[in-house]
PDB file of C-alpha atoms in Angstrom:
ATOM      1  CA  UNK A  12     176.500  22.476 314.727  1.00 73.00           C
ATOM      2  CA  UNK A  13     179.430  20.115 315.341  1.00 87.00           C
ATOM      3  CA  UNK A  14     180.426  18.493 318.633  1.00 95.00           C
ATOM      4  CA  UNK A  15     184.123  17.646 318.661  1.00 95.00           C
ATOM      5  CA  UNK A  16     186.694  16.114 320.982  1.00 96.00           C
ATOM      6  CA  UNK A  17     190.288  17.329 321.232  1.00 96.00           C
ATOM      7  CA  UNK A  18     193.140  15.505 322.964  1.00 97.00           C
ATOM      8  CA  UNK A  19     196.456  17.346 323.277  1.00 97.00           C
ATOM      9  CA  UNK A  20     199.286  15.388 324.895  1.00 97.00           C
ATOM     10  CA  UNK A  21     202.834  16.649 325.424  1.00 96.00           C
ATOM     11  CA  UNK A  22     205.502  14.281 326.752  1.00 96.00           C
ATOM     12  CA  UNK A  23     208.982  15.351 327.864  1.00 94.00           C
ATOM     13  CA  UNK A  24     211.507  12.589 328.620  1.00 93.00           C
ATOM     14  CA  UNK A  25     214.776  13.436 330.360  1.00 91.00           C
ATOM     15  CA  UNK A  26     218.057  11.526 330.493  1.00 87.00           C
ATOM     16  CA  UNK A  27     218.035  11.697 334.286  1.00 87.00           C
ATOM     17  CA  UNK A  28     215.753  13.120 337.002  1.00 90.00           C
ATOM     18  CA  UNK A  29     215.502  16.894 336.717  1.00 92.00           C
ATOM     19  CA  UNK A  30     214.110  19.691 338.824  1.00 93.00           C
ATOM     20  CA  UNK A  31     211.097  21.060 336.992  1.00 95.00           C
ATOM     21  CA  UNK A  32     210.473  24.780 337.034  1.00 95.00           C
ATOM     22  CA  UNK A  33     206.988  26.281 336.700  1.00 97.00           C
ATOM     23  CA  UNK A  34     205.248  25.436 333.439  1.00 97.00           C
ATOM     24  CA  UNK A  35     202.763  27.783 331.790  1.00 98.00           C
ATOM     25  CA  UNK A  36     199.989  26.169 329.756  1.00 98.00           C
ATOM     26  CA  UNK A  37     197.503  27.701 327.340  1.00 98.00           C
ATOM     27  CA  UNK A  38     195.262  24.757 326.468  1.00 98.00           C
ATOM     28  CA  UNK A  39     191.726  25.808 327.403  1.00 98.00           C
ATOM     29  CA  UNK A  40     189.764  27.194 324.395  1.00 98.00           C
ATOM     30  CA  UNK A  41     188.359  30.711 324.307  1.00 97.00           C
ATOM     31  CA  UNK A  42     184.578  30.414 324.425  1.00 96.00           C
ATOM     32  CA  UNK A  43     182.486  32.557 322.074  1.00 94.00           C
ATOM     33  CA  UNK A  44     178.859  32.742 321.011  1.00 93.00           C
ATOM     34  CA  UNK A  45     179.730  30.185 318.314  1.00 95.00           C
ATOM     35  CA  UNK A  46     181.954  27.945 320.422  1.00 97.00           C
ATOM     36  CA  UNK A  47     180.784  26.381 323.689  1.00 97.00           C
ATOM     37  CA  UNK A  48     183.107  24.355 325.897  1.00 97.00           C
ATOM     38  CA  UNK A  49     181.292  21.254 327.136  1.00 97.00           C
ATOM     39  CA  UNK A  50     184.076  19.684 329.193  1.00 98.00           C
ATOM     40  CA  UNK A  51     187.745  20.238 329.932  1.00 98.00           C
ATOM     41  CA  UNK A  52     190.178  18.052 331.874  1.00 98.00           C
ATOM     42  CA  UNK A  53     193.872  18.661 332.472  1.00 98.00           C
ATOM     43  CA  UNK A  54     196.157  15.938 333.846  1.00 98.00           C
ATOM     44  CA  UNK A  55     199.836  16.296 334.685  1.00 98.00           C
ATOM     45  CA  UNK A  56     202.502  13.790 335.718  1.00 98.00           C
ATOM     46  CA  UNK A  57     204.407  14.067 338.026  1.00 97.00           C
ATOM     47  CA  UNK A  58     201.931  15.575 340.476  1.00 97.00           C
ATOM     48  CA  UNK A  59     201.776  19.358 340.363  1.00 98.00           C
ATOM     49  CA  UNK A  60     200.029  22.254 342.038  1.00 98.00           C
ATOM     50  CA  UNK A  61     198.005  23.996 339.325  1.00 98.00           C
ATOM     51  CA  UNK A  62     196.688  27.548 339.480  1.00 98.00           C
ATOM     52  CA  UNK A  63     194.525  29.291 336.901  1.00 98.00           C
ATOM     53  CA  UNK A  64     194.458  32.922 335.808  1.00 98.00           C
ATOM     54  CA  UNK A  65     193.547  35.096 332.840  1.00 97.00           C
ATOM     55  CA  UNK A  66     196.253  37.077 331.102  1.00 97.00           C
ATOM     56  CA  UNK A  67     195.895  40.622 329.788  1.00 96.00           C
ATOM     57  CA  UNK A  68     194.251  39.332 326.584  1.00 96.00           C
ATOM     58  CA  UNK A  69     191.677  37.230 328.459  1.00 97.00           C
ATOM     59  CA  UNK A  70     193.338  33.889 327.696  1.00 98.00           C
ATOM     60  CA  UNK A  71     193.012  31.120 330.288  1.00 98.00           C
ATOM     61  CA  UNK A  72     196.476  30.304 331.626  1.00 98.00           C
ATOM     62  CA  UNK A  73     197.325  27.376 333.907  1.00 98.00           C
ATOM     63  CA  UNK A  74     200.593  27.352 335.845  1.00 98.00           C
ATOM     64  CA  UNK A  75     201.955  24.078 337.197  1.00 98.00           C
ATOM     65  CA  UNK A  76     204.464  24.025 340.070  1.00 98.00           C
ATOM     66  CA  UNK A  77     206.389  20.863 340.980  1.00 97.00           C
ATOM     67  CA  UNK A  78     207.921  19.633 344.227  1.00 95.00           C
ATOM     68  CA  UNK A  79     209.638  16.414 343.191  1.00 91.00           C
ATOM     69  CA  UNK A  80     212.335  15.674 340.646  1.00 92.00           C
ATOM     70  CA  UNK A  81     211.330  13.533 337.698  1.00 93.00           C
ATOM     71  CA  UNK A  82     212.706  11.956 334.544  1.00 92.00           C
ATOM     72  CA  UNK A  83     209.509  12.794 332.660  1.00 94.00           C
ATOM     73  CA  UNK A  84     206.746  15.343 332.323  1.00 96.00           C
ATOM     74  CA  UNK A  85     203.391  14.499 330.771  1.00 98.00           C
ATOM     75  CA  UNK A  86     200.758  17.189 330.159  1.00 98.00           C
ATOM     76  CA  UNK A  87     197.445  16.092 328.662  1.00 98.00           C
ATOM     77  CA  UNK A  88     194.287  18.062 328.047  1.00 98.00           C
ATOM     78  CA  UNK A  89     191.019  16.445 326.997  1.00 98.00           C
ATOM     79  CA  UNK A  90     188.079  18.566 325.980  1.00 97.00           C
ATOM     80  CA  UNK A  91     184.784  18.470 324.156  1.00 98.00           C
ATOM     81  CA  UNK A  92     183.065  21.456 322.615  1.00 97.00           C
ATOM     82  CA  UNK A  93     180.216  22.480 320.354  1.00 97.00           C
ATOM     83  CA  UNK A  94     180.932  24.579 317.256  1.00 96.00           C
ATOM     84  CA  UNK A  95     178.221  26.508 315.415  1.00 95.00           C
ATOM     85  CA  UNK A  96     180.110  29.098 313.334  1.00 95.00           C
ATOM     86  CA  UNK A  97     178.677  29.315 309.787  1.00 94.00           C
ATOM     87  CA  UNK A  98     180.786  28.355 306.787  1.00 91.00           C
ATOM     88  CA  UNK A  99     179.558  31.426 304.887  1.00 93.00           C
ATOM     89  CA  UNK A 100     179.440  34.187 307.513  1.00 95.00           C
ATOM     90  CA  UNK A 101     177.885  37.589 306.947  1.00 96.00           C
ATOM     91  CA  UNK A 102     179.625  40.414 308.803  1.00 97.00           C
ATOM     92  CA  UNK A 103     177.649  43.428 310.033  1.00 97.00           C
ATOM     93  CA  UNK A 104     180.396  45.954 309.375  1.00 98.00           C
ATOM     94  CA  UNK A 105     179.569  49.479 310.546  1.00 98.00           C
ATOM     95  CA  UNK A 106     178.778  51.938 307.756  1.00 98.00           C
ATOM     96  CA  UNK A 107     181.763  54.050 308.823  1.00 97.00           C
ATOM     97  CA  UNK A 108     184.157  51.117 308.255  1.00 98.00           C
ATOM     98  CA  UNK A 109     182.752  49.508 305.103  1.00 98.00           C
ATOM     99  CA  UNK A 110     185.264  51.316 302.930  1.00 98.00           C
ATOM    100  CA  UNK A 111     189.019  51.664 303.501  1.00 98.00           C
ATOM    101  CA  UNK A 112     190.632  53.821 304.683  1.00 98.00           C
ATOM    102  CA  UNK A 113     188.480  54.456 307.733  1.00 98.00           C
ATOM    103  CA  UNK A 114     189.221  55.800 311.176  1.00 97.00           C
ATOM    104  CA  UNK A 115     188.754  53.828 314.375  1.00 98.00           C
ATOM    105  CA  UNK A 116     186.943  55.690 317.121  1.00 98.00           C
ATOM    106  CA  UNK A 117     189.187  57.237 319.756  1.00 98.00           C
ATOM    107  CA  UNK A 118     188.018  54.585 322.235  1.00 98.00           C
ATOM    108  CA  UNK A 119     188.727  51.683 319.880  1.00 98.00           C
ATOM    109  CA  UNK A 120     192.100  53.119 318.909  1.00 97.00           C
ATOM    110  CA  UNK A 121     193.122  53.490 322.536  1.00 98.00           C
ATOM    111  CA  UNK A 122     192.024  49.960 323.409  1.00 98.00           C
ATOM    112  CA  UNK A 123     193.657  48.382 320.345  1.00 98.00           C
ATOM    113  CA  UNK A 124     196.965  50.029 321.245  1.00 97.00           C
ATOM    114  CA  UNK A 125     199.905  47.864 320.194  1.00 98.00           C
ATOM    115  CA  UNK A 126     197.584  45.496 318.300  1.00 98.00           C
ATOM    116  CA  UNK A 127     197.381  48.157 315.579  1.00 98.00           C
ATOM    117  CA  UNK A 128     201.144  48.731 315.414  1.00 97.00           C
ATOM    118  CA  UNK A 129     203.693  46.625 313.485  1.00 96.00           C
ATOM    119  CA  UNK A 130     205.846  44.468 315.765  1.00 96.00           C
ATOM    120  CA  UNK A 131     208.824  43.920 313.461  1.00 96.00           C
ATOM    121  CA  UNK A 132     211.449  46.389 312.242  1.00 93.00           C
ATOM    122  CA  UNK A 133     211.029  47.402 308.585  1.00 94.00           C
ATOM    123  CA  UNK A 134     213.355  50.373 308.115  1.00 92.00           C
ATOM    124  CA  UNK A 135     213.025  50.572 304.334  1.00 95.00           C
ATOM    125  CA  UNK A 136     209.258  50.051 304.187  1.00 95.00           C
ATOM    126  CA  UNK A 137     209.466  46.812 302.213  1.00 97.00           C
ATOM    127  CA  UNK A 138     206.397  45.306 303.871  1.00 97.00           C
ATOM    128  CA  UNK A 139     204.452  48.508 303.347  1.00 96.00           C
ATOM    129  CA  UNK A 140     205.363  48.443 299.651  1.00 97.00           C
ATOM    130  CA  UNK A 141     204.303  44.792 299.422  1.00 97.00           C
ATOM    131  CA  UNK A 142     200.900  45.237 301.028  1.00 98.00           C
ATOM    132  CA  UNK A 143     200.154  48.417 299.036  1.00 96.00           C
ATOM    133  CA  UNK A 144     199.943  46.227 295.928  1.00 96.00           C
ATOM    134  CA  UNK A 145     196.631  44.918 297.242  1.00 97.00           C
ATOM    135  CA  UNK A 146     195.091  48.385 297.646  1.00 97.00           C
ATOM    136  CA  UNK A 147     193.651  48.815 294.159  1.00 92.00           C
ATOM    137  CA  UNK A 148     192.205  52.236 294.893  1.00 95.00           C
ATOM    138  CA  UNK A 149     191.214  54.546 297.731  1.00 96.00           C
ATOM    139  CA  UNK A 150     188.495  54.286 298.894  1.00 97.00           C
ATOM    140  CA  UNK A 151     188.024  50.521 298.495  1.00 98.00           C
ATOM    141  CA  UNK A 152     185.862  47.855 300.102  1.00 98.00           C
ATOM    142  CA  UNK A 153     187.287  46.978 303.517  1.00 98.00           C
ATOM    143  CA  UNK A 154     186.397  43.283 303.649  1.00 98.00           C
ATOM    144  CA  UNK A 155     187.515  42.709 300.044  1.00 98.00           C
ATOM    145  CA  UNK A 156     190.849  44.342 300.817  1.00 98.00           C
ATOM    146  CA  UNK A 157     191.433  42.122 303.846  1.00 98.00           C
ATOM    147  CA  UNK A 158     190.516  39.033 301.821  1.00 98.00           C
ATOM    148  CA  UNK A 159     192.905  40.096 299.036  1.00 98.00           C
ATOM    149  CA  UNK A 160     195.800  40.511 301.484  1.00 98.00           C
ATOM    150  CA  UNK A 161     195.039  37.161 303.127  1.00 98.00           C
ATOM    151  CA  UNK A 162     194.850  35.423 299.752  1.00 97.00           C
ATOM    152  CA  UNK A 163     197.994  37.223 298.666  1.00 97.00           C
ATOM    153  CA  UNK A 164     199.964  35.660 301.505  1.00 97.00           C
ATOM    154  CA  UNK A 165     199.219  32.111 300.383  1.00 94.00           C
ATOM    155  CA  UNK A 166     199.388  33.154 296.739  1.00 94.00           C
ATOM    156  CA  UNK A 167     202.960  34.410 297.014  1.00 94.00           C
ATOM    157  CA  UNK A 168     204.320  32.198 299.793  1.00 95.00           C
ATOM    158  CA  UNK A 169     204.407  28.390 299.596  1.00 94.00           C
ATOM    159  CA  UNK A 170     203.150  26.469 302.611  1.00 92.00           C
ATOM    160  CA  UNK A 171     205.706  24.220 304.287  1.00 88.00           C
ATOM    161  CA  UNK A 172     205.225  22.512 307.632  1.00 82.00           C
ATOM    162  CA  UNK A 173     208.026  23.210 310.114  1.00 71.00           C
ATOM    163  CA  UNK A 174     208.615  21.226 313.286  1.00 66.00           C
ATOM    164  CA  UNK A 175     211.476  23.421 314.524  1.00 67.00           C
ATOM    165  CA  UNK A 176     210.902  26.062 317.154  1.00 67.00           C
ATOM    166  CA  UNK A 177     210.443  29.741 316.417  1.00 73.00           C
ATOM    167  CA  UNK A 178     208.691  31.817 313.801  1.00 84.00           C
ATOM    168  CA  UNK A 179     210.002  33.680 310.798  1.00 92.00           C
ATOM    169  CA  UNK A 180     209.676  37.437 310.629  1.00 95.00           C
ATOM    170  CA  UNK A 181     207.436  38.794 307.857  1.00 96.00           C
ATOM    171  CA  UNK A 182     210.287  39.946 305.626  1.00 96.00           C
ATOM    172  CA  UNK A 183     212.099  36.649 306.159  1.00 95.00           C
ATOM    173  CA  UNK A 184     208.988  34.792 304.979  1.00 96.00           C
ATOM    174  CA  UNK A 185     208.728  36.973 301.875  1.00 96.00           C
ATOM    175  CA  UNK A 186     212.435  36.500 301.104  1.00 95.00           C
ATOM    176  CA  UNK A 187     212.316  32.737 301.535  1.00 95.00           C
ATOM    177  CA  UNK A 188     209.035  32.343 299.708  1.00 95.00           C
ATOM    178  CA  UNK A 189     207.816  29.639 302.059  1.00 94.00           C
ATOM    179  CA  UNK A 190     206.548  29.284 305.598  1.00 93.00           C
ATOM    180  CA  UNK A 191     204.337  27.446 308.064  1.00 92.00           C
ATOM    181  CA  UNK A 192     200.884  28.516 309.250  1.00 93.00           C
ATOM    182  CA  UNK A 193     202.419  30.575 312.052  1.00 93.00           C
ATOM    183  CA  UNK A 194     204.690  32.348 309.543  1.00 95.00           C
ATOM    184  CA  UNK A 195     201.651  33.071 307.346  1.00 97.00           C
ATOM    185  CA  UNK A 196     199.807  34.468 310.377  1.00 97.00           C
ATOM    186  CA  UNK A 197     202.678  36.761 311.336  1.00 97.00           C
ATOM    187  CA  UNK A 198     203.029  38.055 307.768  1.00 98.00           C
ATOM    188  CA  UNK A 199     199.304  38.758 307.424  1.00 98.00           C
ATOM    189  CA  UNK A 200     199.010  40.424 310.843  1.00 98.00           C
ATOM    190  CA  UNK A 201     201.987  42.686 310.156  1.00 98.00           C
ATOM    191  CA  UNK A 202     200.706  43.527 306.675  1.00 98.00           C
ATOM    192  CA  UNK A 203     197.270  44.663 307.841  1.00 98.00           C
ATOM    193  CA  UNK A 204     198.763  46.515 310.802  1.00 98.00           C
ATOM    194  CA  UNK A 205     200.866  48.417 308.279  1.00 98.00           C
ATOM    195  CA  UNK A 206     197.568  49.501 306.691  1.00 98.00           C
ATOM    196  CA  UNK A 207     196.313  50.681 310.084  1.00 98.00           C
ATOM    197  CA  UNK A 208     194.139  47.722 311.136  1.00 98.00           C
ATOM    198  CA  UNK A 209     194.105  46.251 314.633  1.00 98.00           C
ATOM    199  CA  UNK A 210     195.042  42.563 314.513  1.00 98.00           C
ATOM    200  CA  UNK A 211     195.883  39.776 316.921  1.00 98.00           C
ATOM    201  CA  UNK A 212     197.490  36.398 316.301  1.00 98.00           C
ATOM    202  CA  UNK A 213     195.522  33.329 317.349  1.00 98.00           C
ATOM    203  CA  UNK A 214     196.726  29.828 318.145  1.00 97.00           C
ATOM    204  CA  UNK A 215     194.459  26.840 318.502  1.00 97.00           C
ATOM    205  CA  UNK A 216     193.136  23.842 316.623  1.00 96.00           C
ATOM    206  CA  UNK A 217     191.636  23.215 313.207  1.00 94.00           C
ATOM    207  CA  UNK A 218     188.673  20.869 312.749  1.00 93.00           C
ATOM    208  CA  UNK A 219     189.042  19.322 309.305  1.00 90.00           C
ATOM    209  CA  UNK A 220     186.807  16.257 308.970  1.00 87.00           C
ATOM    210  CA  UNK A 221     187.078  16.320 305.152  1.00 83.00           C
ATOM    211  CA  UNK A 222     190.906  16.487 305.282  1.00 82.00           C
ATOM    212  CA  UNK A 223     190.784  19.296 302.747  1.00 83.00           C
ATOM    213  CA  UNK A 224     192.699  21.990 304.648  1.00 86.00           C
ATOM    214  CA  UNK A 225     196.388  22.637 305.248  1.00 80.00           C
ATOM    215  CA  UNK A 226     198.295  24.124 308.131  1.00 70.00           C
ATOM    216  CA  UNK A 227     197.815  21.485 310.776  1.00 60.00           C
ATOM    217  CA  UNK A 228     199.747  18.651 309.220  1.00 49.00           C
ATOM    218  CA  UNK A 229     200.752  15.756 311.398  1.00 49.00           C
ATOM    219  CA  UNK A 230     199.574  14.482 314.742  1.00 55.00           C
ATOM    220  CA  UNK A 231     201.394  17.076 316.803  1.00 57.00           C
ATOM    221  CA  UNK A 232     200.324  20.305 315.148  1.00 76.00           C
ATOM    222  CA  UNK A 233     198.312  23.223 316.398  1.00 91.00           C
ATOM    223  CA  UNK A 234     197.184  25.906 313.949  1.00 94.00           C
ATOM    224  CA  UNK A 235     197.692  29.676 313.740  1.00 95.00           C
ATOM    225  CA  UNK A 236     195.600  32.399 312.147  1.00 98.00           C
ATOM    226  CA  UNK A 237     194.691  36.071 312.657  1.00 98.00           C
ATOM    227  CA  UNK A 238     191.727  38.075 313.906  1.00 98.00           C
ATOM    228  CA  UNK A 239     191.255  41.609 312.566  1.00 98.00           C
ATOM    229  CA  UNK A 240     189.080  44.160 314.369  1.00 98.00           C
ATOM    230  CA  UNK A 241     186.516  45.792 312.094  1.00 98.00           C
ATOM    231  CA  UNK A 242     183.962  48.136 313.701  1.00 98.00           C
ATOM    232  CA  UNK A 243     180.460  46.700 313.805  1.00 98.00           C
ATOM    233  CA  UNK A 244     181.587  43.159 312.998  1.00 98.00           C
ATOM    234  CA  UNK A 245     184.188  42.987 315.763  1.00 98.00           C
ATOM    235  CA  UNK A 246     187.004  40.449 315.501  1.00 98.00           C
ATOM    236  CA  UNK A 247     186.932  38.661 312.128  1.00 98.00           C
ATOM    237  CA  UNK A 248     188.977  35.481 311.688  1.00 98.00           C
ATOM    238  CA  UNK A 249     191.287  35.231 308.666  1.00 98.00           C
ATOM    239  CA  UNK A 250     193.184  32.020 307.946  1.00 97.00           C
ATOM    240  CA  UNK A 251     195.674  32.969 305.204  1.00 97.00           C
ATOM    241  CA  UNK A 252     197.011  29.412 305.063  1.00 95.00           C
ATOM    242  CA  UNK A 253     193.654  28.195 303.746  1.00 95.00           C
ATOM    243  CA  UNK A 254     192.353  31.437 302.201  1.00 95.00           C
ATOM    244  CA  UNK A 255     189.438  31.236 304.623  1.00 96.00           C
ATOM    245  CA  UNK A 256     187.371  33.896 306.392  1.00 97.00           C
ATOM    246  CA  UNK A 257     185.356  33.150 309.513  1.00 97.00           C
ATOM    247  CA  UNK A 258     185.718  30.662 312.342  1.00 95.00           C
ATOM    248  CA  UNK A 259     183.834  27.661 310.948  1.00 94.00           C
ATOM    249  CA  UNK A 260     186.792  25.262 311.271  1.00 93.00           C
ATOM    250  CA  UNK A 261     188.759  27.046 313.971  1.00 96.00           C
ATOM    251  CA  UNK A 262     189.033  26.473 317.723  1.00 97.00           C
ATOM    252  CA  UNK A 263     190.814  29.459 319.295  1.00 98.00           C
ATOM    253  CA  UNK A 264     192.849  28.822 322.430  1.00 98.00           C
ATOM    254  CA  UNK A 265     195.027  31.910 322.793  1.00 98.00           C
ATOM    255  CA  UNK A 266     195.035  35.333 321.131  1.00 98.00           C
ATOM    256  CA  UNK A 267     197.792  37.890 321.567  1.00 98.00           C
ATOM    257  CA  UNK A 268     199.798  40.698 320.037  1.00 98.00           C
ATOM    258  CA  UNK A 269     202.858  38.540 319.247  1.00 97.00           C
ATOM    259  CA  UNK A 270     203.247  34.912 318.178  1.00 95.00           C
ATOM    260  CA  UNK A 271     205.590  34.215 321.106  1.00 95.00           C
ATOM    261  CA  UNK A 272     202.728  34.905 323.535  1.00 96.00           C
ATOM    262  CA  UNK A 273     200.499  32.035 322.386  1.00 96.00           C
ATOM    263  CA  UNK A 274     202.711  28.967 322.891  1.00 94.00           C
ATOM    264  CA  UNK A 275     200.649  26.037 324.285  1.00 96.00           C
ATOM    265  CA  UNK A 276     203.283  24.943 326.831  1.00 96.00           C
ATOM    266  CA  UNK A 277     206.350  26.779 328.125  1.00 95.00           C
ATOM    267  CA  UNK A 278     208.573  26.006 331.095  1.00 94.00           C
ATOM    268  CA  UNK A 279     212.029  25.161 332.335  1.00 91.00           C
ATOM    269  CA  UNK A 280     214.009  22.474 334.111  1.00 90.00           C
ATOM    270  CA  UNK A 281     217.320  22.269 335.955  1.00 87.00           C
ATOM    271  CA  UNK A 282     219.752  19.374 335.703  1.00 79.00           C
ATOM    272  CA  UNK A 283     223.441  18.721 336.364  1.00 72.00           C
ATOM    273  CA  UNK A 284     223.689  15.561 334.300  1.00 69.00           C
ATOM    274  CA  UNK A 285     221.878  15.850 331.010  1.00 61.00           C
ATOM    275  CA  UNK A 286     219.645  17.825 328.713  1.00 64.00           C
ATOM    276  CA  UNK A 287     216.190  17.206 327.390  1.00 65.00           C
ATOM    277  CA  UNK A 288     216.258  13.761 325.829  1.00 69.00           C
ATOM    278  CA  UNK A 289     213.013  13.805 323.888  1.00 86.00           C
ATOM    279  CA  UNK A 290     209.785  15.725 323.405  1.00 88.00           C
ATOM    280  CA  UNK A 291     206.699  14.326 321.717  1.00 91.00           C
ATOM    281  CA  UNK A 292     203.388  16.061 320.989  1.00 92.00           C
ATOM    282  CA  UNK A 293     200.234  14.262 319.879  1.00 93.00           C
ATOM    283  CA  UNK A 294     197.010  16.083 319.001  1.00 94.00           C
ATOM    284  CA  UNK A 295     193.762  14.593 317.787  1.00 94.00           C
ATOM    285  CA  UNK A 296     190.758  16.645 316.697  1.00 94.00           C
ATOM    286  CA  UNK A 297     187.721  14.575 315.743  1.00 92.00           C
ATOM    287  CA  UNK A 298     183.944  14.629 315.726  1.00 93.00           C
ATOM    288  CA  UNK A 299     182.505  13.415 319.011  1.00 89.00           C
ATOM    289  CA  UNK A 300     181.776   9.718 318.691  1.00 75.00           C
ATOM    290  CA  UNK A 301     184.056   9.260 315.680  1.00 66.00           C
TER     291      UNK A 301
END
């Protein structure tokens, strides 16, 4: 078990006082049997009224509303948590789903809904053709197939950290031959959805005390990966950026159908004099007491 501390600070500086619109924040981790939140503190400057809710996916969402104009906005979350996910997990996959292809139950299929459907246009079936290369035969072992697709993403696409906003579509990532962790996640999720799996994209933090992993480079980086629903085992984490399976190094904060739904902070401002002057994000993830 590891106890860790995470500090996530976002600072917006404006050229002149602005009127801040509501800001939506997804910063509180999703607790699981293997991840226990010990403390969580959210501070915001200037003063704001903060309300909490859960979205349709069960993510904790804070909304900050502001009364006064300001030339800055500082959002900082501080949390501690205990992680106990094994590095070599064993998944109790149902007998009916151990080989692919398999059929989800009617109930699971209904509940998965859009999570099992591709989210990007692929009129010529290029992504389907690409992912079929990993299906060596039918039937085949389900978990091995998912691992092969995940490894295939990082095997055929070079990792490159990107600080700019937005995410590449899956075909764009294949054409460019490079992408960030969020691009890898989108490609993998779309690929397995093309095969009929239910998948959701996850954003959060990566705990890497040995500094041996990639995908969370720099002080201001969150990480992105994918969870695939397999009957019996439930949601299994796949990190194609690091060719990893399981949640041993991962702290999930938000899970959703589309990458645009898991942004840590979103909001708006109104000004007549100037635009956003500067934004800075600093994130530290370290063992408690380090």
